[in-house]
Coordinates of N, CA and C in Angstrom, one line a residue:
D1 N 60.7 128.7 77.7 CA 60.3 129.9 77.1 C 61.4 130.4 76.2
P2 N 61.0 130.6 74.9 CA 62.0 131.0 73.9 C 62.6 132.4 74.2
R3 N 61.9 133.2 75.0 CA 62.4 134.5 75.3 C 63.6 134.5 76.3
I4 N 63.8 133.4 77.0 CA 64.9 133.2 77.9 C 66.0 132.6 77.2
R5 N 67.1 133.4 77.0 CA 68.3 132.9 76.3 C 69.2 132.1 77.2
R6 N 69.5 132.6 78.4 CA 70.4 132.1 79.3 C 69.9 132.2 80.8
V7 N 70.2 131.2 81.6 CA 69.9 131.2 83.0 C 71.2 131.0 83.7
Y8 N 71.7 132.0 84.5 CA 72.9 131.9 85.2 C 72.7 131.4 86.6
L9 N 73.5 130.4 87.0 CA 73.5 129.8 88.4 C 74.9 130.1 89.0
S10 N 74.9 131.0 90.0 CA 76.1 131.4 90.6 C 76.3 130.7 91.9
T11 N 77.4 130.1 92.2 CA 77.6 129.3 93.4 C 79.1 129.4 93.9
N12 N 79.3 129.2 95.2 CA 80.6 129.0 95.7 C 81.1 127.6 95.6
G13 N 80.2 126.7 95.1 CA 80.6 125.3 94.9 C 80.2 124.4 96.0
L14 N 79.9 124.9 97.2 CA 79.7 124.1 98.3 C 78.4 123.2 98.1
G15 N 77.4 123.7 97.4 CA 76.2 123.0 97.2 C 76.2 122.1 96.0
L16 N 77.2 122.1 95.2 CA 77.3 121.4 94.0 C 77.5 119.9 94.3
D17 N 76.8 119.1 93.5 CA 77.1 117.6 93.5 C 76.9 117.1 92.1
T18 N 77.0 115.8 92.0 CA 77.0 115.2 90.7 C 75.6 115.3 90.1
D19 N 74.5 115.3 90.9 CA 73.2 115.4 90.4 C 73.0 116.8 89.8
W20 N 73.4 117.8 90.4 CA 73.3 119.2 89.9 C 74.1 119.3 88.6
L21 N 75.2 118.7 88.5 CA 76.0 118.9 87.3 C 75.4 118.1 86.2
D22 N 74.8 116.9 86.5 CA 74.1 116.2 85.4 C 73.0 117.0 84.9
Y23 N 72.2 117.7 85.8 CA 71.1 118.5 85.3 C 71.6 119.6 84.4
L24 N 72.7 120.3 84.9 CA 73.2 121.5 84.1 C 73.7 121.1 82.8
R25 N 74.3 119.9 82.7 CA 74.9 119.4 81.4 C 73.8 119.2 80.4
D26 N 72.6 118.8 80.8 CA 71.5 118.5 79.9 C 70.6 119.7 79.7
Y27 N 70.9 120.8 80.4 CA 70.0 122.0 80.3 C 70.7 123.0 79.4
P28 N 70.2 123.2 78.2 CA 71.0 124.0 77.2 C 71.1 125.5 77.5
K29 N 70.2 126.0 78.4 CA 70.3 127.4 78.7 C 71.0 127.7 79.9
G30 N 71.5 126.7 80.6 CA 72.1 126.9 81.9 C 73.6 127.3 81.8
I31 N 74.0 128.3 82.6 CA 75.4 128.6 82.7 C 75.8 128.6 84.1
L32 N 76.7 127.8 84.5 CA 77.2 127.6 85.9 C 78.4 128.6 86.1
T33 N 78.3 129.4 87.1 CA 79.4 130.3 87.5 C 79.8 129.9 88.9
I34 N 81.0 129.5 89.0 CA 81.5 129.0 90.3 C 82.6 129.9 90.8
S35 N 82.5 130.4 92.0 CA 83.5 131.3 92.5 C 84.6 130.5 93.2
M36 N 85.9 130.9 92.8 CA 87.1 130.2 93.4 C 88.1 131.3 93.6
D37 N 89.0 131.1 94.6 CA 90.0 132.1 94.9 C 91.4 131.7 94.2
G38 N 91.5 130.5 93.9 CA 92.8 130.1 93.3 C 93.4 128.9 94.0
A39 N 94.7 129.1 94.4 CA 95.4 128.0 95.1 C 94.7 127.6 96.4
P40 N 94.9 126.3 96.8 CA 94.2 125.8 97.9 C 94.3 126.6 99.2
S41 N 95.5 127.2 99.5 CA 95.6 128.0 100.7 C 94.7 129.2 100.7
D42 N 94.6 129.9 99.6 CA 93.8 131.1 99.5 C 92.3 130.7 99.5
H43 N 92.0 129.7 98.8 CA 90.6 129.2 98.7 C 90.1 128.8 100.1
R44 N 90.9 128.0 100.8 CA 90.5 127.5 102.1 C 90.4 128.7 103.1
R45 N 91.3 129.6 103.0 CA 91.3 130.7 103.9 C 90.0 131.6 103.8
L46 N 89.5 131.8 102.6 CA 88.4 132.7 102.4 C 87.1 132.0 102.2
R47 N 87.1 130.7 102.1 CA 85.8 129.9 101.8 C 85.7 128.7 102.7
R48 N 85.6 129.0 104.0 CA 85.4 127.9 105.0 C 84.0 127.4 104.9
S49 N 83.9 126.1 104.8 CA 82.6 125.5 104.7 C 81.8 125.5 106.0
P50 N 80.6 125.9 106.1 CA 79.8 125.9 107.3 C 79.1 124.5 107.5
S51 N 79.2 123.6 106.5 CA 78.5 122.4 106.6 C 79.4 121.2 106.9
P52 N 79.0 120.4 107.9 CA 79.8 119.2 108.2 C 79.8 118.2 107.1
D53 N 78.9 118.3 106.1 CA 78.9 117.4 104.9 C 80.0 117.8 103.9
V54 N 80.5 119.0 104.1 CA 81.6 119.5 103.2 C 82.7 120.0 104.0
P55 N 83.6 119.1 104.5 CA 84.6 119.6 105.5 C 85.7 120.5 104.9
D56 N 85.9 120.4 103.6 CA 86.9 121.2 102.9 C 86.4 121.8 101.6
A57 N 86.3 123.1 101.6 CA 85.7 123.8 100.4 C 86.5 123.6 99.1
Y58 N 87.8 123.6 99.2 CA 88.6 123.4 98.0 C 88.5 121.9 97.5
D59 N 88.7 121.0 98.4 CA 88.7 119.6 98.1 C 87.3 119.2 97.5
H60 N 86.2 119.8 98.0 CA 84.9 119.5 97.4 C 84.8 119.8 96.0
V61 N 85.3 121.0 95.6 CA 85.2 121.4 94.2 C 86.1 120.6 93.3
V62 N 87.3 120.4 93.8 CA 88.3 119.7 93.0 C 87.9 118.2 92.8
A63 N 87.2 117.6 93.7 CA 86.7 116.3 93.6 C 85.7 116.2 92.4
L64 N 85.0 117.3 92.1 CA 84.0 117.4 91.1 C 84.6 117.8 89.7
L65 N 85.9 118.0 89.7 CA 86.6 118.5 88.5 C 86.3 117.7 87.2
P66 N 86.4 116.4 87.2 CA 86.1 115.7 86.0 C 84.8 116.0 85.4
Q67 N 83.8 116.1 86.3 CA 82.4 116.3 85.8 C 82.2 117.8 85.5
L68 N 82.9 118.7 86.3 CA 82.8 120.1 86.0 C 83.4 120.4 84.6
L69 N 84.5 119.8 84.2 CA 85.1 120.1 83.0 C 84.3 119.6 81.8
R70 N 83.4 118.6 82.1 CA 82.6 118.1 81.0 C 81.3 118.9 80.9
T71 N 81.0 119.7 81.8 CA 79.8 120.5 81.8 C 79.9 121.7 80.9
P72 N 79.1 121.9 79.9 CA 79.2 123.0 79.0 C 79.1 124.4 79.7
R73 N 79.8 125.4 79.2 CA 79.6 126.8 79.6 C 79.9 127.1 81.1
V74 N 80.7 126.3 81.8 CA 81.1 126.6 83.1 C 82.1 127.8 83.1
V75 N 81.8 128.7 84.0 CA 82.6 129.9 84.1 C 83.2 130.0 85.5
V76 N 84.5 130.1 85.7 CA 85.1 130.3 87.0 C 85.2 131.8 87.3
T77 N 84.6 132.2 88.3 CA 84.8 133.6 88.8 C 86.0 133.6 89.8
Q78 N 87.1 134.2 89.3 CA 88.2 134.3 90.3 C 88.1 135.5 91.1
T79 N 87.8 135.3 92.4 CA 87.6 136.4 93.3 C 89.0 136.8 93.8
I80 N 89.2 138.1 93.8 CA 90.6 138.6 94.2 C 90.3 139.6 95.4
A81 N 90.6 139.1 96.6 CA 90.4 140.0 97.7 C 91.7 140.9 97.9
P82 N 91.5 141.9 98.7 CA 92.7 142.8 98.9 C 93.9 142.0 99.4
A83 N 93.7 141.0 100.3 CA 94.8 140.3 100.9 C 95.4 139.3 99.9
T84 N 94.7 138.9 98.8 CA 95.3 137.9 97.9 C 95.7 138.6 96.5
A85 N 95.5 139.9 96.4 CA 95.9 140.5 95.1 C 97.3 140.3 94.7
V86 N 98.2 140.2 95.7 CA 99.6 140.0 95.4 C 99.8 138.6 94.8
R87 N 98.9 137.7 94.9 CA 99.0 136.4 94.3 C 98.0 136.2 93.2
G88 N 97.4 137.3 92.7 CA 96.4 137.2 91.7 C 96.8 136.5 90.5
L89 N 97.9 136.7 90.0 CA 98.4 136.1 88.7 C 98.6 134.6 89.0
D90 N 99.3 134.3 90.1 CA 99.6 132.9 90.5 C 98.2 132.1 90.6
N91 N 97.3 132.8 91.2 CA 96.0 132.1 91.4 C 95.3 131.9 90.1
F92 N 95.4 132.8 89.2 CA 94.8 132.6 87.9 C 95.5 131.4 87.2
R93 N 96.8 131.4 87.3 CA 97.5 130.3 86.6 C 97.1 128.9 87.3
H94 N 96.8 128.9 88.6 CA 96.4 127.7 89.2 C 95.0 127.3 88.7
L95 N 94.1 128.2 88.5 CA 92.8 127.8 88.0 C 92.9 127.4 86.6
L96 N 93.7 128.0 85.8 CA 94.0 127.6 84.4 C 94.6 126.2 84.4
G97 N 95.5 125.9 85.3 CA 96.1 124.6 85.4 C 95.1 123.5 85.8
L98 N 94.0 123.9 86.4 CA 93.0 122.9 86.8 C 92.2 122.4 85.5
G99 N 92.3 123.2 84.5 CA 91.6 122.8 83.2 C 90.5 123.8 82.8
F100 N 90.2 124.8 83.6 CA 89.2 125.7 83.3 C 89.6 126.6 82.1
K101 N 88.6 127.0 81.3 CA 88.9 127.8 80.1 C 88.1 129.1 80.0
R102 N 87.1 129.2 80.9 CA 86.1 130.3 80.9 C 86.2 131.0 82.2
F103 N 86.5 132.3 82.2 CA 86.8 133.1 83.4 C 86.0 134.4 83.5
N104 N 85.9 134.8 84.8 CA 85.3 136.1 85.1 C 86.2 136.6 86.3
L105 N 86.7 137.7 86.2 CA 87.6 138.3 87.3 C 86.7 139.2 88.1
L106 N 86.8 138.9 89.4 CA 86.0 139.7 90.4 C 86.9 140.2 91.5
P107 N 87.4 141.4 91.4 CA 88.2 142.0 92.5 C 87.2 142.4 93.6
G108 N 87.7 142.6 94.8 CA 86.9 142.9 95.9 C 86.3 144.3 95.9
Y109 N 85.0 144.4 95.4 CA 84.4 145.7 95.4 C 83.8 146.0 96.8
F110 N 83.6 147.3 97.0 CA 83.0 147.8 98.2 C 83.7 147.3 99.5
L111 N 85.1 147.3 99.4 CA 86.0 147.0 100.5 C 87.1 148.0 100.5
P112 N 87.7 148.2 101.7 CA 88.8 149.2 101.7 C 90.1 148.5 101.2
W113 N 90.8 149.1 100.3 CA 92.0 148.6 99.7 C 93.1 149.6 100.1
R114 N 94.3 149.1 100.5 CA 95.5 149.9 100.8 C 96.2 150.2 99.5
P115 N 97.0 151.2 99.4 CA 97.7 151.5 98.1 C 98.6 150.4 97.6
Q116 N 99.3 149.7 98.5 CA 100.1 148.6 98.1 C 99.3 147.4 97.5
Q117 N 98.1 147.2 98.1 CA 97.2 146.2 97.5 C 96.6 146.6 96.2
L118 N 96.3 147.8 96.0 CA 95.9 148.3 94.6 C 97.0 148.1 93.6
A119 N 98.2 148.4 94.0 CA 99.4 148.2 93.1 C 99.6 146.8 92.8
A120 N 99.4 145.9 93.7 CA 99.5 144.5 93.5 C 98.4 144.0 92.5
L121 N 97.2 144.6 92.7 CA 96.1 144.2 91.8 C 96.4 144.6 90.3
E122 N 97.0 145.8 90.2 CA 97.4 146.3 88.8 C 98.4 145.3 88.2
R123 N 99.3 144.9 89.0 CA 100.3 143.9 88.5 C 99.7 142.6 88.1
A124 N 98.7 142.2 89.0 CA 98.1 140.9 88.7 C 97.3 141.0 87.4
F125 N 96.6 142.1 87.2 CA 95.8 142.3 85.9 C 96.7 142.3 84.7
Q126 N 97.9 143.0 84.9 CA 98.8 143.0 83.8 C 99.3 141.6 83.4
G127 N 99.6 140.8 84.4 CA 100.1 139.5 84.2 C 99.0 138.6 83.6
I128 N 97.8 138.7 84.1 CA 96.7 137.9 83.6 C 96.4 138.3 82.1
G129 N 96.5 139.6 81.8 CA 96.3 140.0 80.5 C 97.4 139.4 79.5
D130 N 98.6 139.4 80.0 CA 99.7 138.8 79.2 C 99.4 137.3 79.0
E131 N 98.9 136.6 80.0 CA 98.6 135.2 79.9 C 97.5 135.0 78.8
L132 N 96.5 135.8 78.8 CA 95.4 135.7 77.8 C 95.9 136.0 76.4
R133 N 96.7 137.0 76.3 CA 97.2 137.4 74.9 C 98.1 136.2 74.4
A134 N 98.9 135.6 75.2 CA 99.8 134.5 74.8 C 98.9 133.3 74.4
A135 N 97.9 133.0 75.2 CA 97.0 131.9 74.9 C 96.3 132.1 73.5
W136 N 95.8 133.3 73.3 CA 95.1 133.6 72.1 C 96.0 133.6 70.9
S137 N 97.2 134.0 71.1 CA 98.2 134.0 70.0 C 98.5 132.6 69.6
R138 N 98.4 131.6 70.5 CA 98.6 130.2 70.2 C 97.4 129.5 69.7
G139 N 96.3 130.2 69.6 CA 95.0 129.7 69.2 C 94.2 129.0 70.2
H140 N 94.5 129.2 71.5 CA 93.7 128.6 72.6 C 92.5 129.4 72.9
N141 N 91.4 128.7 73.1 CA 90.1 129.4 73.3 C 89.9 129.7 74.8
L142 N 90.5 130.7 75.2 CA 90.2 131.2 76.6 C 89.1 132.3 76.5
Y143 N 88.2 132.3 77.4 CA 87.1 133.3 77.4 C 87.1 134.1 78.7
L144 N 87.0 135.4 78.5 CA 86.9 136.3 79.7 C 85.6 137.1 79.7
R145 N 84.7 136.7 80.6 CA 83.4 137.4 80.6 C 83.5 138.9 80.7
N146 N 84.4 139.4 81.5 CA 84.5 140.8 81.7 C 84.6 141.6 80.4
L147 N 85.0 141.0 79.3 CA 85.1 141.7 78.1 C 83.7 142.1 77.5
F148 N 82.7 141.4 78.0 CA 81.4 141.5 77.5 C 80.4 142.2 78.5
V149 N 80.9 142.7 79.5 CA 80.0 143.3 80.6 C 80.3 144.8 80.7
H150 N 79.3 145.6 80.6 CA 79.4 147.0 80.9 C 78.2 147.5 81.6
A151 N 78.4 148.1 82.8 CA 77.3 148.5 83.6 C 77.7 149.8 84.3
P152 N 76.7 150.7 84.5 CA 77.0 152.0 85.2 C 77.4 151.9 86.6
T153 N 77.1 150.7 87.3 CA 77.4 150.5 88.7 C 78.3 149.4 88.8
P154 N 79.5 149.5 89.5 CA 80.4 148.4 89.6 C 79.7 147.2 90.4
F155 N 79.9 146.0 89.9 CA 79.5 144.8 90.6 C 78.0 144.5 90.4
F156 N 77.2 145.5 90.8 CA 75.7 145.2 90.8 C 75.1 145.3 89.4
N157 N 74.0 144.6 89.2 CA 73.3 144.6 88.0 C 72.3 145.8 87.9
T158 N 72.1 146.3 86.7 CA 71.0 147.3 86.5 C 70.0 146.7 85.5
G159 N 68.8 147.1 85.6 CA 67.8 146.6 84.8 C 66.5 146.4 85.5
F160 N 65.6 145.5 85.1 CA 64.3 145.3 85.7 C 64.5 144.2 86.7
V161 N 64.5 144.5 88.0 CA 64.8 143.5 89.1 C 63.5 143.4 89.9
V162 N 63.1 142.1 90.1 CA 61.9 141.8 90.9 C 62.4 141.1 92.1
D163 N 62.1 141.7 93.3 CA 62.5 141.1 94.6 C 61.4 140.0 95.0
S164 N 61.7 139.3 96.0 CA 60.8 138.2 96.4 C 59.5 138.7 97.0
D165 N 59.5 140.0 97.4 CA 58.2 140.6 97.9 C 57.4 141.2 96.8
R166 N 57.8 141.0 95.5 CA 57.1 141.5 94.4 C 57.3 142.9 94.0
T167 N 58.3 143.5 94.8 CA 58.6 144.9 94.5 C 59.6 145.0 93.3
I168 N 59.5 146.1 92.6 CA 60.4 146.2 91.4 C 61.4 147.3 91.6
H169 N 62.6 147.0 91.2 CA 63.8 147.9 91.4 C 64.6 148.0 90.1
P170 N 65.4 149.1 89.9 CA 66.2 149.2 88.8 C 67.6 148.6 88.9
S171 N 67.9 148.0 90.1 CA 69.2 147.4 90.4 C 69.0 146.4 91.5
N172 N 70.0 145.5 91.6 CA 70.0 144.5 92.7 C 70.8 144.9 93.9
I173 N 71.1 146.2 94.1 CA 72.0 146.6 95.2 C 71.4 146.2 96.5
G174 N 70.0 146.2 96.6 CA 69.4 145.9 97.9 C 69.5 144.4 98.3
L175 N 70.0 143.6 97.4 CA 70.2 142.2 97.7 C 71.4 141.9 98.6
S176 N 72.3 142.9 98.6 CA 73.5 142.8 99.5 C 73.0 143.1 100.9
G177 N 73.5 142.3 101.8 CA 73.1 142.4 103.2 C 73.3 143.8 103.8
T178 N 74.5 144.4 103.5 CA 74.8 145.7 104.1 C 74.1 146.8 103.4
L179 N 73.4 146.6 102.3 CA 72.7 147.6 101.5 C 71.2 147.3 101.5
N180 N 70.7 146.5 102.4 CA 69.3 146.0 102.4 C 68.4 147.2 102.5
D181 N 68.8 148.2 103.2 CA 67.9 149.4 103.4 C 67.7 150.2 102.2
T182 N 68.5 150.1 101.2 CA 68.4 150.9 100.0 C 67.1 150.4 99.2
R183 N 66.6 149.3 99.5 CA 65.4 148.8 98.7 C 64.2 149.8 98.8
R184 N 64.1 150.4 100.0 CA 63.1 151.4 100.2 C 63.2 152.6 99.2
Q185 N 64.5 152.9 99.0 CA 64.8 154.1 98.1 C 64.7 153.7 96.6
T186 N 65.0 152.5 96.3 CA 65.0 152.1 94.8 C 63.7 151.6 94.3
Q187 N 62.8 151.3 95.2 CA 61.5 150.7 94.7 C 60.8 151.7 93.7
V188 N 60.4 151.1 92.6 CA 59.7 152.0 91.6 C 58.3 151.4 91.3
G189 N 57.9 150.4 92.0 CA 56.6 149.8 91.7 C 56.6 148.4 92.2
T190 N 55.5 147.7 91.8 CA 55.4 146.3 92.2 C 54.9 145.5 90.9
L191 N 54.8 144.2 91.1 CA 54.2 143.4 89.9 C 52.7 143.8 89.7
D192 N 52.1 144.3 90.7 CA 50.7 144.7 90.6 C 50.6 146.1 90.0
T193 N 51.5 147.0 90.3 CA 51.6 148.4 89.8 C 52.9 148.6 89.2
P194 N 53.2 148.1 88.1 CA 54.6 148.2 87.5 C 54.9 149.7 87.1
P195 N 56.1 150.0 87.1 CA 56.5 151.4 86.7 C 56.5 151.6 85.2
T196 N 56.4 152.8 84.8 CA 56.6 153.1 83.3 C 58.0 153.0 83.0
P197 N 58.3 152.8 81.7 CA 59.8 152.8 81.3 C 60.5 154.1 81.7
R198 N 59.8 155.2 81.7 CA 60.5 156.5 82.1 C 60.8 156.5 83.6
A199 N 59.8 156.0 84.4 CA 60.1 155.9 85.8 C 61.2 155.0 86.2
L200 N 61.3 153.9 85.5 CA 62.4 152.9 85.7 C 63.7 153.6 85.3
A201 N 63.8 154.3 84.2 CA 65.0 154.9 83.7 C 65.4 156.0 84.7
D202 N 64.5 156.8 85.2 CA 64.8 157.9 86.1 C 65.4 157.3 87.4
M203 N 64.8 156.2 87.9 CA 65.4 155.6 89.2 C 66.7 155.0 88.9
T204 N 66.9 154.4 87.7 CA 68.2 153.8 87.4 C 69.3 154.9 87.5
A205 N 69.0 156.1 87.1 CA 70.0 157.2 87.2 C 70.3 157.6 88.6
Q206 N 69.5 157.2 89.6 CA 69.7 157.5 91.0 C 70.5 156.4 91.7
V207 N 70.7 155.3 91.1 CA 71.3 154.1 91.8 C 72.7 154.5 92.2
G208 N 73.5 155.1 91.4 CA 74.9 155.5 91.7 C 74.9 156.4 92.9
P209 N 74.2 157.5 92.9 CA 74.2 158.4 94.1 C 73.7 157.7 95.4
I210 N 72.6 156.9 95.2 CA 72.1 156.1 96.4 C 73.2 155.2 97.0
L211 N 73.9 154.5 96.1 CA 75.0 153.7 96.5 C 76.1 154.5 97.2
R212 N 76.5 155.6 96.5 CA 77.6 156.4 97.1 C 77.3 156.9 98.5
A213 N 76.0 157.2 98.8 CA 75.7 157.8 100.1 C 75.8 156.7 101.2
Q214 N 75.8 155.4 100.8 CA 75.9 154.4 101.8 C 77.3 154.0 102.2
L215 N 78.3 154.6 101.5 CA 79.7 154.1 101.7 C 80.6 155.2 102.2
S216 N 81.6 154.8 102.9 CA 82.6 155.8 103.3 C 83.5 156.2 102.1
D217 N 84.2 157.4 102.3 CA 85.0 157.9 101.2 C 86.1 156.8 100.8
H218 N 86.7 156.2 101.8 CA 87.7 155.3 101.5 C 87.2 154.1 100.7
V219 N 86.1 153.5 101.1 CA 85.5 152.3 100.4 C 85.1 152.7 99.0
W220 N 84.5 153.9 98.9 CA 84.1 154.3 97.5 C 85.3 154.5 96.6
D221 N 86.3 155.2 97.1 CA 87.5 155.5 96.3 C 88.2 154.1 96.0
S222 N 88.2 153.2 96.9 CA 88.8 151.9 96.6 C 88.0 151.2 95.5
T223 N 86.7 151.2 95.6 CA 85.9 150.6 94.6 C 86.1 151.1 93.2
M224 N 86.2 152.5 93.1 CA 86.4 153.1 91.9 C 87.8 152.7 91.3
A225 N 88.8 152.7 92.2 CA 90.2 152.3 91.7 C 90.2 150.9 91.2
V226 N 89.6 150.0 91.9 CA 89.5 148.6 91.5 C 88.9 148.5 90.2
D227 N 87.7 149.1 90.0 CA 87.0 149.0 88.8 C 87.7 149.7 87.6
E228 N 88.4 150.7 87.9 CA 89.2 151.4 86.8 C 90.4 150.5 86.4
A229 N 91.0 149.7 87.3 CA 92.1 148.8 87.0 C 91.5 147.7 86.1
L230 N 90.4 147.1 86.5 CA 89.8 146.1 85.7 C 89.4 146.6 84.3
T231 N 88.9 147.8 84.2 CA 88.5 148.4 82.9 C 89.7 148.6 82.0
R232 N 90.8 149.1 82.6 CA 92.0 149.3 81.8 C 92.5 148.0 81.2
M233 N 92.5 146.9 82.0 CA 92.9 145.6 81.5 C 92.0 145.2 80.4
C234 N 90.7 145.3 80.5 CA 89.8 144.9 79.5 C 90.0 145.7 78.2
R235 N 90.1 147.0 78.3 CA 90.3 147.8 77.1 C 91.6 147.4 76.4
G236 N 92.6 147.0 77.1 CA 93.9 146.6 76.5 C 93.8 145.2 75.9
L237 N 92.8 144.5 76.1 CA 92.6 143.1 75.5 C 91.8 143.0 74.3
Y238 N 91.0 144.0 74.0 CA 90.0 143.9 72.9 C 90.6 143.6 71.6
R239 N 91.7 144.3 71.3 CA 92.3 144.2 70.0 C 92.9 142.7 69.8
D240 N 93.5 142.2 70.9 CA 94.1 140.9 70.8 C 92.9 139.8 70.7
Y241 N 91.9 140.0 71.5 CA 90.8 139.1 71.4 C 90.1 139.1 70.1
L242 N 89.9 140.2 69.5 CA 89.2 140.3 68.2 C 90.1 139.7 67.1
A243 N 91.4 139.9 67.2 CA 92.3 139.3 66.2 C 92.3 137.7 66.4
H244 N 92.2 137.3 67.6 CA 92.1 135.8 67.8 C 90.8 135.3 67.2
R245 N 89.7 136.0 67.4 CA 88.4 135.6 66.9 C 88.5 135.6 65.3
A246 N 89.1 136.6 64.7 CA 89.2 136.6 63.3 C 90.0 135.4 62.7
R247 N 91.1 135.1 63.4 CA 91.9 133.9 63.0 C 91.1 132.6 63.1
K248 N 90.3 132.5 64.2 CA 89.5 131.3 64.3 C 88.5 131.2 63.2
R249 N 87.8 132.3 62.9 CA 86.8 132.3 61.8 C 87.5 132.0 60.5
A250 N 88.6 132.5 60.2 CA 89.3 132.3 58.9 C 89.8 130.8 58.8
S251 N 90.0 130.2 59.9 CA 90.5 128.8 59.9 C 89.3 127.8 59.7
R252 N 88.1 128.2 59.8 CA 87.0 127.3 59.6 C 86.9 126.8 58.1
P253 N 86.5 125.6 57.9 CA 86.5 125.1 56.5 C 85.6 125.9 55.6
E254 N 84.5 126.4 56.1 CA 83.5 127.2 55.3 C 84.1 128.5 54.9
A255 N 85.2 129.0 55.6 CA 85.8 130.3 55.3 C 86.9 130.2 54.2
R256 N 87.3 128.9 53.9 CA 88.3 128.7 52.9 C 87.8 128.8 51.5
P257 N 88.5 129.4 50.6 CA 88.1 129.4 49.2 C 88.0 128.1 48.5

């Protein structure tokens, strides 16, 4: 379908194999997003495999590295939990050292963070930002998806969301297990009785208050602090990224007089 520009496949890597990667390499619209925590100790601590076929979550992904790095448009989502924020920069460097070039940073949303963990996250973002600036100044093509994402609700998507029961919602917050009950509040129609654009927009405006009502003050404040830290990092990177893009365009043969 020419109306579909991209299809995102998000995974923790446990279900990946060579057949999947062969398929994605030949599928021009596919973008594989694989979640990793960084160094082996943090990845194994937070991503224990439930399958006897995959005894070690980290080793499974690393064994696929040669093929992963040949697969176009692979994005690594570096998840940063409160407990690993102090090693956020080291974990980014580890993932960079594995050969990945396309990143998405995902701090732990909707979790309680202690003040010292938030301070560690700020330092990690500052360090990661410095790494990206240095790479761009050297002409290296590192990509950060966060620079191109803006949404009114942290973490969750907003838009036209169709659930498996054919109901229509303005957000995917109900897909989270702990927020499953919100689907009754966010439903604005079904595939048989779709909402008007105005009804969808009106319910979209209610997603934030609905989400806020489900969370404790501490979790909500933590989420806002985490999102603000990520936003500050991104805003501080735009000038350097755009300068990098301009240099790349100017270096192309067709741009030379």
